[in-house]
mmCIF file of N, CA and C in Angstrom:
data_model
loop_
_atom_site.group_PDB
_atom_site.id
_atom_site.type_symbol
_atom_site.label_atom_id
_atom_site.label_comp_id
_atom_site.label_asym_id
_atom_site.label_seq_id
_atom_site.Cartn_x
_atom_site.Cartn_y
_atom_site.Cartn_z
ATOM 1 N N MET T 25 -8.317 25.386 1.208
ATOM 2 C CA MET T 25 -8.777 24.238 0.444
ATOM 3 C C MET T 25 -8.350 22.963 1.182
ATOM 4 N N ARG T 26 -9.265 22.031 1.275
ATOM 5 C CA ARG T 26 -8.985 20.768 1.971
ATOM 6 C C ARG T 26 -8.070 19.875 1.137
ATOM 7 N N THR T 27 -7.387 18.980 1.832
ATOM 8 C CA THR T 27 -6.458 18.068 1.165
ATOM 9 C C THR T 27 -7.167 17.219 0.115
ATOM 10 N N THR T 28 -8.370 16.760 0.413
ATOM 11 C CA THR T 28 -9.090 15.928 -0.568
ATOM 12 C C THR T 28 -9.385 16.711 -1.841
ATOM 13 N N ALA T 29 -9.739 17.972 -1.703
ATOM 14 C CA ALA T 29 -10.007 18.804 -2.879
ATOM 15 C C ALA T 29 -8.725 19.036 -3.683
ATOM 16 N N ILE T 30 -7.631 19.249 -2.977
ATOM 17 C CA ILE T 30 -6.339 19.434 -3.649
ATOM 18 C C ILE T 30 -5.967 18.177 -4.423
ATOM 19 N N ARG T 31 -6.141 17.022 -3.791
ATOM 20 C CA ARG T 31 -5.829 15.753 -4.456
ATOM 21 C C ARG T 31 -6.673 15.578 -5.713
ATOM 22 N N GLN T 32 -7.948 15.901 -5.611
ATOM 23 C CA GLN T 32 -8.829 15.764 -6.772
ATOM 24 C C GLN T 32 -8.367 16.672 -7.915
ATOM 25 N N LYS T 33 -7.999 17.904 -7.573
ATOM 26 C CA LYS T 33 -7.535 18.832 -8.608
ATOM 27 C C LYS T 33 -6.235 18.339 -9.238
ATOM 28 N N LEU T 34 -5.329 17.814 -8.410
ATOM 29 C CA LEU T 34 -4.073 17.275 -8.937
ATOM 30 C C LEU T 34 -4.328 16.087 -9.853
ATOM 31 N N HIS T 35 -5.219 15.185 -9.425
ATOM 32 C CA HIS T 35 -5.564 14.033 -10.260
ATOM 33 C C HIS T 35 -6.124 14.486 -11.607
ATOM 34 N N GLN T 36 -7.039 15.426 -11.562
ATOM 35 C CA GLN T 36 -7.632 15.931 -12.801
ATOM 36 C C GLN T 36 -6.570 16.557 -13.702
ATOM 37 N N PHE T 37 -5.691 17.337 -13.087
ATOM 38 C CA PHE T 37 -4.643 17.988 -13.861
ATOM 39 C C PHE T 37 -3.737 16.960 -14.533
ATOM 40 N N ILE T 38 -3.285 15.989 -13.751
ATOM 41 C CA ILE T 38 -2.373 14.972 -14.283
ATOM 42 C C ILE T 38 -3.067 14.132 -15.353
ATOM 43 N N ASP T 39 -4.321 13.783 -15.117
ATOM 44 C CA ASP T 39 -5.057 12.989 -16.104
ATOM 45 C C ASP T 39 -5.184 13.697 -17.447
ATOM 46 N N ASN T 40 -5.232 15.016 -17.425
ATOM 47 C CA ASN T 40 -5.452 15.775 -18.653
ATOM 48 C C ASN T 40 -4.208 16.512 -19.158
ATOM 49 N N ALA T 41 -3.116 16.430 -18.438
ATOM 50 C CA ALA T 41 -1.917 17.182 -18.795
ATOM 51 C C ALA T 41 -1.198 16.569 -19.995
ATOM 52 N N GLU T 42 -0.455 17.426 -20.670
ATOM 53 C CA GLU T 42 0.379 16.962 -21.773
ATOM 54 C C GLU T 42 1.469 16.051 -21.229
ATOM 55 N N GLU T 43 1.934 15.174 -22.086
ATOM 56 C CA GLU T 43 2.942 14.183 -21.692
ATOM 57 C C GLU T 43 4.177 14.836 -21.066
ATOM 58 N N LYS T 44 4.665 15.916 -21.654
ATOM 59 C CA LYS T 44 5.892 16.535 -21.144
ATOM 60 C C LYS T 44 5.679 17.125 -19.746
ATOM 61 N N ARG T 45 4.479 17.609 -19.456
ATOM 62 C CA ARG T 45 4.198 18.131 -18.111
ATOM 63 C C ARG T 45 4.139 17.001 -17.085
ATOM 64 N N VAL T 46 3.520 15.896 -17.465
ATOM 65 C CA VAL T 46 3.459 14.737 -16.556
ATOM 66 C C VAL T 46 4.875 14.260 -16.237
ATOM 67 N N LYS T 47 5.717 14.186 -17.268
ATOM 68 C CA LYS T 47 7.102 13.764 -17.058
ATOM 69 C C LYS T 47 7.856 14.753 -16.181
ATOM 70 N N ALA T 48 7.601 16.039 -16.350
ATOM 71 C CA ALA T 48 8.256 17.055 -15.539
ATOM 72 C C ALA T 48 7.844 16.935 -14.067
ATOM 73 N N ILE T 49 6.564 16.725 -13.830
ATOM 74 C CA ILE T 49 6.075 16.549 -12.455
ATOM 75 C C ILE T 49 6.707 15.312 -11.836
ATOM 76 N N PHE T 50 6.744 14.230 -12.610
ATOM 77 C CA PHE T 50 7.342 13.001 -12.096
ATOM 78 C C PHE T 50 8.812 13.212 -11.760
ATOM 79 N N THR T 51 9.530 13.918 -12.618
ATOM 80 C CA THR T 51 10.947 14.188 -12.381
ATOM 81 C C THR T 51 11.138 14.955 -11.076
ATOM 82 N N LEU T 52 10.261 15.910 -10.811
ATOM 83 C CA LEU T 52 10.347 16.675 -9.568
ATOM 84 C C LEU T 52 10.136 15.795 -8.338
ATOM 85 N N LEU T 53 9.249 14.825 -8.455
ATOM 86 C CA LEU T 53 8.860 14.009 -7.302
ATOM 87 C C LEU T 53 9.432 12.600 -7.315
ATOM 88 N N GLU T 54 10.202 12.252 -8.323
ATOM 89 C CA GLU T 54 10.649 10.872 -8.522
ATOM 90 C C GLU T 54 11.354 10.286 -7.310
ATOM 91 N N ASP T 55 12.295 11.019 -6.728
ATOM 92 C CA ASP T 55 13.020 10.494 -5.568
ATOM 93 C C ASP T 55 12.074 10.163 -4.425
ATOM 94 N N GLU T 56 11.123 11.051 -4.176
ATOM 95 C CA GLU T 56 10.171 10.826 -3.104
ATOM 96 C C GLU T 56 9.254 9.645 -3.402
ATOM 97 N N ILE T 57 8.822 9.548 -4.649
ATOM 98 C CA ILE T 57 7.909 8.475 -5.053
ATOM 99 C C ILE T 57 8.591 7.114 -4.956
ATOM 100 N N THR T 58 9.762 6.989 -5.541
ATOM 101 C CA THR T 58 10.441 5.690 -5.573
ATOM 102 C C THR T 58 11.055 5.325 -4.237
ATOM 103 N N GLN T 59 11.459 6.309 -3.464
ATOM 104 C CA GLN T 59 12.069 6.034 -2.163
ATOM 105 C C GLN T 59 11.075 5.383 -1.204
ATOM 106 N N GLY T 60 9.850 5.851 -1.199
ATOM 107 C CA GLY T 60 8.861 5.342 -0.272
ATOM 108 C C GLY T 60 8.273 3.999 -0.649
ATOM 109 N N GLU T 61 8.552 3.521 -1.845
ATOM 110 C CA GLU T 61 7.926 2.294 -2.309
ATOM 111 C C GLU T 61 8.348 1.060 -1.520
ATOM 112 N N TRP T 62 9.612 0.975 -1.148
ATOM 113 C CA TRP T 62 10.105 -0.254 -0.531
ATOM 114 C C TRP T 62 10.705 -0.045 0.853
ATOM 115 N N GLU T 63 10.459 1.058 1.471
ATOM 116 C CA GLU T 63 10.997 1.290 2.801
ATOM 117 C C GLU T 63 10.024 0.769 3.847
ATOM 118 N N TYR T 64 10.539 -0.081 4.708
ATOM 119 C CA TYR T 64 9.737 -0.607 5.803
ATOM 120 C C TYR T 64 10.299 -0.092 7.107
ATOM 121 N N THR T 65 9.433 0.085 8.083
ATOM 122 C CA THR T 65 9.892 0.533 9.396
ATOM 123 C C THR T 65 10.667 -0.600 10.057
ATOM 124 N N ASP T 66 11.498 -0.231 11.018
ATOM 125 C CA ASP T 66 12.249 -1.248 11.766
ATOM 126 C C ASP T 66 11.305 -2.195 12.493
ATOM 127 N N GLU T 67 10.201 -1.662 12.992
ATOM 128 C CA GLU T 67 9.211 -2.484 13.690
ATOM 129 C C GLU T 67 8.614 -3.528 12.746
ATOM 130 N N PHE T 68 8.295 -3.113 11.512
ATOM 131 C CA PHE T 68 7.725 -4.028 10.530
ATOM 132 C C PHE T 68 8.732 -5.105 10.147
ATOM 133 N N LYS T 69 9.991 -4.706 9.934
ATOM 134 C CA LYS T 69 11.039 -5.676 9.604
ATOM 135 C C LYS T 69 11.211 -6.693 10.727
ATOM 136 N N LYS T 70 11.171 -6.211 11.962
ATOM 137 C CA LYS T 70 11.314 -7.118 13.109
ATOM 138 C C LYS T 70 10.163 -8.125 13.143
ATOM 139 N N GLU T 71 8.953 -7.647 12.875
ATOM 140 C CA GLU T 71 7.796 -8.544 12.854
ATOM 141 C C GLU T 71 7.924 -9.585 11.742
ATOM 142 N N LEU T 72 8.389 -9.181 10.571
ATOM 143 C CA LEU T 72 8.616 -10.135 9.486
ATOM 144 C C LEU T 72 9.655 -11.175 9.882
ATOM 145 N N ASP T 73 10.738 -10.723 10.518
ATOM 146 C CA ASP T 73 11.775 -11.653 10.991
ATOM 147 C C ASP T 73 11.213 -12.637 12.003
ATOM 148 N N ASN T 74 10.388 -12.146 12.925
ATOM 149 C CA ASN T 74 9.781 -13.020 13.935
ATOM 150 C C ASN T 74 8.883 -14.067 13.288
ATOM 151 N N ARG T 75 8.101 -13.652 12.313
ATOM 152 C CA ARG T 75 7.207 -14.592 11.636
ATOM 153 C C ARG T 75 7.989 -15.619 10.825
ATOM 154 N N HIS T 76 9.061 -15.183 10.198
ATOM 155 C CA HIS T 76 9.898 -16.105 9.440
ATOM 156 C C HIS T 76 10.547 -17.131 10.364
ATOM 157 N N THR T 77 11.058 -16.676 11.489
ATOM 158 C CA THR T 77 11.660 -17.573 12.474
ATOM 159 C C THR T 77 10.630 -18.578 12.980
ATOM 160 N N HIS T 78 9.431 -18.094 13.260
ATOM 161 C CA HIS T 78 8.340 -18.960 13.721
ATOM 162 C C HIS T 78 8.040 -20.035 12.669
ATOM 163 N N TYR T 79 7.955 -19.631 11.416
ATOM 164 C CA TYR T 79 7.688 -20.559 10.312
ATOM 165 C C TYR T 79 8.805 -21.591 10.183
ATOM 166 N N LYS T 80 10.057 -21.124 10.196
ATOM 167 C CA LYS T 80 11.203 -22.033 10.021
ATOM 168 C C LYS T 80 11.332 -23.029 11.171
ATOM 169 N N SER T 81 10.862 -22.652 12.343
ATOM 170 C CA SER T 81 10.979 -23.546 13.493
ATOM 171 C C SER T 81 9.782 -24.493 13.607
ATOM 172 N N GLY T 82 8.950 -24.528 12.557
ATOM 173 C CA GLY T 82 7.828 -25.470 12.548
ATOM 174 C C GLY T 82 6.577 -24.925 13.191
ATOM 175 N N GLY T 83 6.530 -23.629 13.397
ATOM 176 C CA GLY T 83 5.357 -23.010 14.011
ATOM 177 C C GLY T 83 4.112 -23.180 13.167
ATOM 178 N N GLU T 84 2.985 -23.150 13.821
ATOM 179 C CA GLU T 84 1.710 -23.337 13.131
ATOM 180 C C GLU T 84 1.434 -22.151 12.216
ATOM 181 N N MET T 85 1.005 -22.448 11.000
ATOM 182 C CA MET T 85 0.728 -21.413 10.004
ATOM 183 C C MET T 85 -0.692 -21.602 9.469
ATOM 184 N N VAL T 86 -1.217 -20.561 8.885
ATOM 185 C CA VAL T 86 -2.528 -20.614 8.250
ATOM 186 C C VAL T 86 -2.299 -20.632 6.742
ATOM 187 N N SER T 87 -2.927 -21.571 6.064
ATOM 188 C CA SER T 87 -2.766 -21.649 4.610
ATOM 189 C C SER T 87 -3.461 -20.461 3.951
ATOM 190 N N ALA T 88 -3.090 -20.176 2.721
ATOM 191 C CA ALA T 88 -3.717 -19.080 1.979
ATOM 192 C C ALA T 88 -5.212 -19.335 1.824
ATOM 193 N N ALA T 89 -5.581 -20.587 1.561
ATOM 194 C CA ALA T 89 -6.998 -20.924 1.388
ATOM 195 C C ALA T 89 -7.774 -20.669 2.683
ATOM 196 N N ASP T 90 -7.211 -21.092 3.818
ATOM 197 C CA ASP T 90 -7.874 -20.859 5.105
ATOM 198 C C ASP T 90 -7.945 -19.366 5.434
ATOM 199 N N ALA T 91 -6.884 -18.642 5.120
ATOM 200 C CA ALA T 91 -6.880 -17.197 5.368
ATOM 201 C C ALA T 91 -7.975 -16.524 4.544
ATOM 202 N N ASN T 92 -8.111 -16.927 3.295
ATOM 203 C CA ASN T 92 -9.157 -16.354 2.443
ATOM 204 C C ASN T 92 -10.548 -16.664 2.974
ATOM 205 N N LYS T 93 -10.742 -17.872 3.491
ATOM 206 C CA LYS T 93 -12.033 -18.233 4.088
ATOM 207 C C LYS T 93 -12.335 -17.333 5.275
ATOM 208 N N GLN T 94 -11.328 -17.129 6.129
ATOM 209 C CA GLN T 94 -11.510 -16.277 7.314
ATOM 210 C C GLN T 94 -11.834 -14.839 6.902
ATOM 211 N N ILE T 95 -11.148 -14.355 5.891
ATOM 212 C CA ILE T 95 -11.382 -12.989 5.418
ATOM 213 C C ILE T 95 -12.794 -12.848 4.863
ATOM 214 N N ARG T 96 -13.201 -13.825 4.028
ATOM 215 C CA ARG T 96 -14.550 -13.777 3.463
ATOM 216 C C ARG T 96 -15.603 -13.796 4.563
ATOM 217 N N LYS T 97 -15.380 -14.619 5.578
ATOM 218 C CA LYS T 97 -16.318 -14.714 6.689
ATOM 219 C C LYS T 97 -16.413 -13.369 7.417
ATOM 220 N N LEU T 98 -15.273 -12.747 7.666
ATOM 221 C CA LEU T 98 -15.278 -11.446 8.333
ATOM 222 C C LEU T 98 -15.986 -10.382 7.497
ATOM 223 N N LEU T 99 -15.726 -10.384 6.195
ATOM 224 C CA LEU T 99 -16.355 -9.410 5.320
ATOM 225 C C LEU T 99 -17.860 -9.622 5.244
ATOM 226 N N THR T 100 -18.285 -10.884 5.201
ATOM 227 C CA THR T 100 -19.712 -11.197 5.149
ATOM 228 C C THR T 100 -20.388 -10.764 6.443
ATOM 229 N N THR T 101 -19.751 -11.038 7.565
ATOM 230 C CA THR T 101 -20.299 -10.659 8.865
ATOM 231 C C THR T 101 -20.396 -9.150 8.973
ATOM 232 N N LYS T 102 -19.399 -8.439 8.488
ATOM 233 C CA LYS T 102 -19.388 -6.977 8.572
ATOM 234 C C LYS T 102 -20.483 -6.363 7.707
ATOM 235 N N LYS T 103 -20.742 -6.959 6.543
ATOM 236 C CA LYS T 103 -21.787 -6.438 5.643
ATOM 237 C C LYS T 103 -23.167 -6.569 6.254
ATOM 238 N N LYS T 104 -23.391 -7.623 7.052
ATOM 239 C CA LYS T 104 -24.692 -7.876 7.638
ATOM 240 C C LYS T 104 -25.040 -6.860 8.719
ATOM 241 N N LYS T 105 -24.039 -6.248 9.331
ATOM 242 C CA LYS T 105 -24.287 -5.312 10.445
ATOM 243 C C LYS T 105 -24.817 -4.013 9.992
#
């Protein structure tokens, strides 16, 4: 069975399972679920530090509004292709 099929079956099971079963499944996987939520790789942390240093030293930044414009433009261009 393919991973996508397994995921679909798990989703269906969890969506329809009794509350106590959902809680039991969560208890089994809780450490894995919560542990992965906020762990960043060392490479990612280094990149965040570099960007913060760049910002604090007066480096050029893109505003949220400008970033959204750029994203919309890219998405519009991609849809046309």
